[in-house]
Amino acid sequence: MNKIKPDKIKRYAANFIVNVPIMILSLTCIFPVVWLLYSSLKTDVEFNRSPVSLPTQIHWDNYIEAFHKASFGTFTFNSFFNSVASLILVLVISFVMGYLLSRYRFKGRNLIYGALMAAMMIPIYALLVPVFIQEKQLGILNTRFSLVPIYVAMELPTAVFLIDSYIKGISVDMEDAASIDGASLPRIMFTIIMPICKPILSTIVILTFMHVWNEFAFAQVLISKEALKTIPIGLTYFTTQYSTSYTLLLAALAMATIPVIVIYLFFYNKIMEGMMAGAIKG
């Protein structure tokens, strides 16, 4: 019988010591989502009796009732519109800005960097009142496009810095060769560099979609029309001054969470790659 070498035993023990805490931490992150999903299938009586236990009978009607009670179809469309419109604008603008800032030296470049840095430092919700006043004066308050410019401004600085850092690690040889062959600047940007930037762009997709989808404060202050409200506002409809239907609230939360999970699962293989590459190359 072959004996296990002492160095292998030490390696197995080290892996065990490192991996077990990571597995436990992973379970603590996964369990809340699992708990949300199965608790949304209970009755209120069953949930109040034991919030942690599994449902004795599955009640899909919680989702149907929650969907109709808070006009979830309208709120989902509004959140989806704001998220997609903001995401497209953030991707295009941040990629162009990030590329130009990383590849060119021009007057005002440091000023742009300073403005982006200041935008990241200022607490965004300190701007609620000024933004409300400006949108009211511009006549775009409580309209379909009240929130999109705000969300783009919120997400743009981080996206620009991520892309700028990532592109700095890409060799300029391909761009020089394409330029010699007669390729224009837009063609170089969008057909050569953009495909290489898929990892960091996937990261920006996740971060932007998640932040915009879940944003509450600006949606609450800038939107008062029922037809324009978003999902985070709709979730407040399940809580009254004297009572809360927890199972309907959990069903609504599940419906609000599923799109973010789907987007994450679609891009997850690129997220860490983009974050690590951007950090190392920068």
Coordinates of C-alpha atoms in Angstrom, one line a residue:
M1 CA 0.0 0.0 0.0
N2 CA 1.4 3.4 -1.0
K3 CA 1.7 5.8 1.8
I4 CA 0.7 9.4 1.4
K5 CA 3.7 11.7 1.5
P6 CA 3.8 14.3 4.4
D7 CA 4.0 17.2 1.9
K8 CA 0.7 16.0 0.3
I9 CA -0.9 15.8 3.7
K10 CA 0.2 19.3 4.5
R11 CA -1.1 20.5 1.1
Y12 CA -4.5 18.8 1.6
A13 CA -4.7 20.2 5.1
A14 CA -3.9 23.7 3.8
N15 CA -6.5 23.5 1.1
F16 CA -9.1 22.2 3.6
I17 CA -8.4 25.1 6.0
V18 CA -8.7 27.6 3.2
N19 CA -11.7 26.2 1.3
V20 CA -14.0 25.4 4.2
P21 CA -14.4 29.0 5.4
I22 CA -15.0 30.0 1.8
M23 CA -17.7 27.3 1.4
I24 CA -19.4 28.5 4.6
L25 CA -19.2 32.1 3.4
S26 CA -20.7 31.1 0.1
L27 CA -23.6 29.3 1.8
T28 CA -24.3 32.4 3.8
C29 CA -24.6 34.3 0.5
I30 CA -26.7 31.7 -1.2
F31 CA -29.1 30.9 1.6
P32 CA -30.9 34.3 1.7
V33 CA -31.9 33.9 -2.0
V34 CA -33.0 30.3 -1.4
W35 CA -35.0 31.3 1.7
L36 CA -36.6 34.2 -0.3
L37 CA -37.8 31.8 -3.0
Y38 CA -39.3 29.1 -0.9
S39 CA -40.7 31.5 1.7
S40 CA -42.6 33.3 -1.1
L41 CA -44.6 30.1 -1.7
K42 CA -46.0 30.0 1.9
T43 CA -49.2 31.3 3.4
D44 CA -49.0 34.2 5.9
V45 CA -50.1 31.9 8.7
E46 CA -47.4 29.4 7.8
F47 CA -44.8 32.1 7.5
N48 CA -45.6 33.7 10.9
R49 CA -45.5 30.3 12.5
S50 CA -42.1 29.4 11.2
P51 CA -40.2 31.8 8.9
V52 CA -37.3 29.4 8.3
S53 CA -39.1 26.1 7.7
L54 CA -40.0 24.8 4.2
P55 CA -43.5 25.3 2.9
T56 CA -45.9 22.4 3.5
Q57 CA -47.8 23.3 0.3
I58 CA -46.7 25.4 -2.6
H59 CA -48.8 28.5 -3.3
W60 CA -48.0 29.9 -6.7
D61 CA -51.0 32.2 -6.4
N62 CA -48.8 34.5 -4.2
Y63 CA -47.0 35.6 -7.3
I64 CA -50.2 36.2 -9.2
E65 CA -51.7 38.2 -6.4
A66 CA -48.5 40.2 -5.9
F67 CA -48.3 40.9 -9.6
H68 CA -51.8 42.3 -9.8
K69 CA -51.8 44.1 -6.4
A70 CA -48.9 46.4 -7.2
S71 CA -49.4 46.7 -11.0
F72 CA -46.1 44.8 -11.3
G73 CA -46.3 44.6 -15.0
T74 CA -46.2 48.4 -15.4
F75 CA -43.5 48.8 -12.7
T76 CA -41.4 46.0 -14.3
F77 CA -41.6 47.7 -17.8
N78 CA -40.6 51.0 -16.2
S79 CA -37.6 49.5 -14.4
F80 CA -36.6 47.6 -17.5
F81 CA -36.8 50.7 -19.7
N82 CA -34.7 52.8 -17.3
S83 CA -32.2 50.0 -16.8
V84 CA -31.7 49.2 -20.5
A85 CA -31.7 52.9 -21.7
S86 CA -29.2 53.8 -18.9
L87 CA -27.1 50.7 -19.7
I88 CA -26.8 51.5 -23.4
L89 CA -25.8 55.1 -22.8
V90 CA -23.3 54.2 -20.1
L91 CA -21.7 51.5 -22.2
V92 CA -21.3 53.8 -25.3
I93 CA -20.3 57.0 -23.5
S94 CA -17.9 55.3 -21.0
F95 CA -16.2 53.2 -23.7
V96 CA -15.6 56.3 -25.9
M97 CA -14.4 58.4 -23.0
G98 CA -12.3 55.6 -21.5
Y99 CA -10.6 54.9 -24.9
L100 CA -9.8 58.5 -25.6
L101 CA -8.6 59.2 -22.1
S102 CA -6.3 56.1 -22.1
R103 CA -4.9 56.6 -25.6
Y104 CA -4.6 60.4 -26.1
R105 CA -3.1 63.4 -24.3
F106 CA -5.0 66.6 -24.8
K107 CA -5.8 69.8 -23.0
G108 CA -8.4 69.4 -20.4
R109 CA -7.7 65.7 -19.9
N110 CA -6.7 66.2 -16.3
L111 CA -9.8 68.4 -15.7
I112 CA -12.0 65.5 -17.0
Y113 CA -10.3 63.1 -14.7
G114 CA -10.8 65.5 -11.8
A115 CA -14.5 65.9 -12.6
L116 CA -15.0 62.2 -12.7
M117 CA -13.2 61.7 -9.5
A118 CA -15.2 64.4 -7.8
A119 CA -18.4 62.8 -9.1
M120 CA -17.4 59.5 -7.3
M121 CA -16.6 61.3 -4.1
I122 CA -19.8 63.4 -3.7
P123 CA -22.6 61.5 -1.9
I124 CA -25.1 61.0 -4.7
Y125 CA -28.2 61.4 -2.6
A126 CA -27.0 64.8 -1.4
L127 CA -28.0 65.9 -4.9
L128 CA -31.6 64.9 -4.6
V129 CA -33.0 68.4 -3.9
P130 CA -30.8 70.2 -6.5
V131 CA -31.7 67.6 -9.2
F132 CA -35.4 67.9 -8.3
I133 CA -35.2 71.7 -8.8
Q134 CA -33.3 71.5 -12.0
E135 CA -35.6 68.9 -13.6
K136 CA -38.6 71.0 -12.6
Q137 CA -37.1 74.1 -14.3
L138 CA -36.2 72.0 -17.4
G139 CA -39.7 70.6 -17.6
I140 CA -38.6 66.9 -17.5
L141 CA -39.8 66.2 -14.0
N142 CA -42.2 63.3 -13.7
T143 CA -41.6 62.1 -17.3
R144 CA -40.4 59.0 -19.0
F145 CA -36.9 60.5 -19.1
S146 CA -36.7 61.9 -15.6
L147 CA -34.5 59.1 -14.2
V148 CA -32.3 58.0 -17.1
P149 CA -29.9 61.1 -17.2
I150 CA -29.5 60.8 -13.4
Y151 CA -28.7 57.1 -13.6
V152 CA -26.2 57.6 -16.4
A153 CA -24.4 60.3 -14.4
M154 CA -24.3 58.0 -11.4
E155 CA -22.7 55.1 -13.2
L156 CA -20.5 56.9 -15.7
P157 CA -17.5 57.7 -13.6
T158 CA -16.9 54.2 -12.3
A159 CA -17.4 52.8 -15.8
V160 CA -15.0 55.2 -17.4
F161 CA -12.3 54.4 -14.8
L162 CA -12.7 50.7 -15.3
I163 CA -12.5 50.9 -19.1
D164 CA -9.6 53.4 -19.0
S165 CA -7.6 51.1 -16.7
Y166 CA -8.4 48.0 -18.9
I167 CA -7.5 49.6 -22.2
K168 CA -4.1 50.9 -20.8
G169 CA -3.1 47.2 -20.6
I170 CA -3.8 46.6 -24.3
S171 CA -0.9 46.9 -26.7
V172 CA -1.3 49.7 -29.3
D173 CA 0.4 47.5 -32.0
M174 CA -3.0 46.3 -33.4
E175 CA -4.3 49.9 -33.5
D176 CA -1.1 51.1 -35.3
A177 CA -1.4 48.3 -37.8
A178 CA -5.1 49.0 -38.5
S179 CA -4.3 52.7 -38.8
I180 CA -1.6 52.0 -41.4
D181 CA -4.1 49.9 -43.3
G182 CA -6.5 52.9 -43.4
A183 CA -8.9 52.1 -40.7
S184 CA -10.7 55.0 -39.2
L185 CA -10.8 55.8 -35.5
P186 CA -14.4 54.6 -35.0
R187 CA -13.6 51.4 -36.7
I188 CA -10.5 50.8 -34.6
M189 CA -12.5 51.5 -31.4
F190 CA -15.6 49.4 -32.1
T191 CA -14.3 46.6 -34.2
I192 CA -10.8 46.0 -32.7
I193 CA -10.7 47.3 -29.1
M194 CA -14.3 46.8 -28.0
P195 CA -14.3 43.0 -28.6
I196 CA -11.1 42.8 -26.5
C197 CA -12.9 44.7 -23.7
K198 CA -15.7 42.2 -23.3
P199 CA -14.7 41.2 -19.8
I200 CA -14.7 44.7 -18.4
L201 CA -17.9 45.6 -20.4
S202 CA -19.6 42.6 -18.9
T203 CA -18.7 43.9 -15.4
I204 CA -20.1 47.3 -16.2
V205 CA -23.3 45.6 -17.5
I206 CA -23.8 43.8 -14.2
L207 CA -23.0 46.8 -12.0
T208 CA -25.1 49.3 -14.0
F209 CA -28.1 47.1 -14.4
M210 CA -28.1 46.1 -10.7
H211 CA -27.7 49.7 -9.4
V212 CA -30.4 51.1 -11.7
W213 CA -32.8 48.2 -11.2
N214 CA -32.7 48.6 -7.4
E215 CA -32.5 52.4 -7.2
F216 CA -35.1 53.9 -4.9
A217 CA -34.5 57.4 -3.7
F218 CA -34.5 59.3 -7.0
A219 CA -37.4 57.2 -8.3
Q220 CA -39.4 58.1 -5.2
V221 CA -38.6 61.9 -5.4
L222 CA -38.7 62.5 -9.2
I223 CA -41.7 60.3 -10.1
S224 CA -45.2 60.7 -8.8
K225 CA -47.2 59.4 -11.7
E226 CA -48.4 55.8 -11.1
A227 CA -47.7 54.8 -14.7
L228 CA -44.0 55.7 -14.4
K229 CA -43.1 54.2 -11.0
T230 CA -40.5 51.5 -10.8
I231 CA -40.3 48.1 -9.0
P232 CA -38.6 49.4 -5.8
I233 CA -41.5 51.9 -5.4
G234 CA -44.0 49.1 -6.0
L235 CA -42.5 47.0 -3.2
T236 CA -43.7 49.6 -0.7
Y237 CA -47.3 48.8 -1.7
F238 CA -47.2 45.6 0.4
T239 CA -46.5 47.4 3.6
T240 CA -49.2 49.5 5.4
Q241 CA -49.1 51.4 8.6
Y242 CA -50.7 48.6 10.6
S243 CA -49.9 45.3 8.7
T244 CA -47.6 43.7 6.2
S245 CA -48.3 40.7 4.0
Y246 CA -44.9 39.1 4.1
T247 CA -45.5 36.3 1.7
L248 CA -46.8 38.7 -1.0
L249 CA -43.9 41.0 -0.3
L250 CA -41.5 38.1 -0.6
A251 CA -43.1 37.0 -3.9
A252 CA -42.7 40.6 -5.2
L253 CA -39.1 40.6 -4.0
A254 CA -38.5 37.3 -5.8
M255 CA -39.9 38.8 -9.0
A256 CA -37.7 41.8 -8.6
T257 CA -34.6 39.8 -7.9
I258 CA -34.9 37.2 -10.7
P259 CA -33.9 39.5 -13.6
V260 CA -30.8 40.6 -11.8
I261 CA -29.8 37.0 -11.1
V262 CA -30.5 36.0 -14.7
I263 CA -28.2 38.9 -15.9
Y264 CA -25.5 37.9 -13.5
L265 CA -25.6 34.3 -14.5
F266 CA -25.4 35.3 -18.2
F267 CA -22.3 37.4 -17.6
Y268 CA -20.7 35.8 -14.5
N269 CA -17.8 34.2 -16.3
K270 CA -16.6 37.6 -17.5
I271 CA -17.1 39.5 -14.3
M272 CA -14.1 38.4 -12.2
E273 CA -11.9 38.3 -15.3
G274 CA -12.7 41.9 -16.1
M275 CA -12.3 43.1 -12.5
M276 CA -9.0 41.3 -12.0
A277 CA -7.7 42.3 -15.4
G278 CA -8.6 45.9 -14.9
A279 CA -6.9 46.0 -11.5
I280 CA -3.7 44.3 -12.6
K281 CA -3.3 46.1 -15.9
G282 CA -4.1 49.5 -14.3

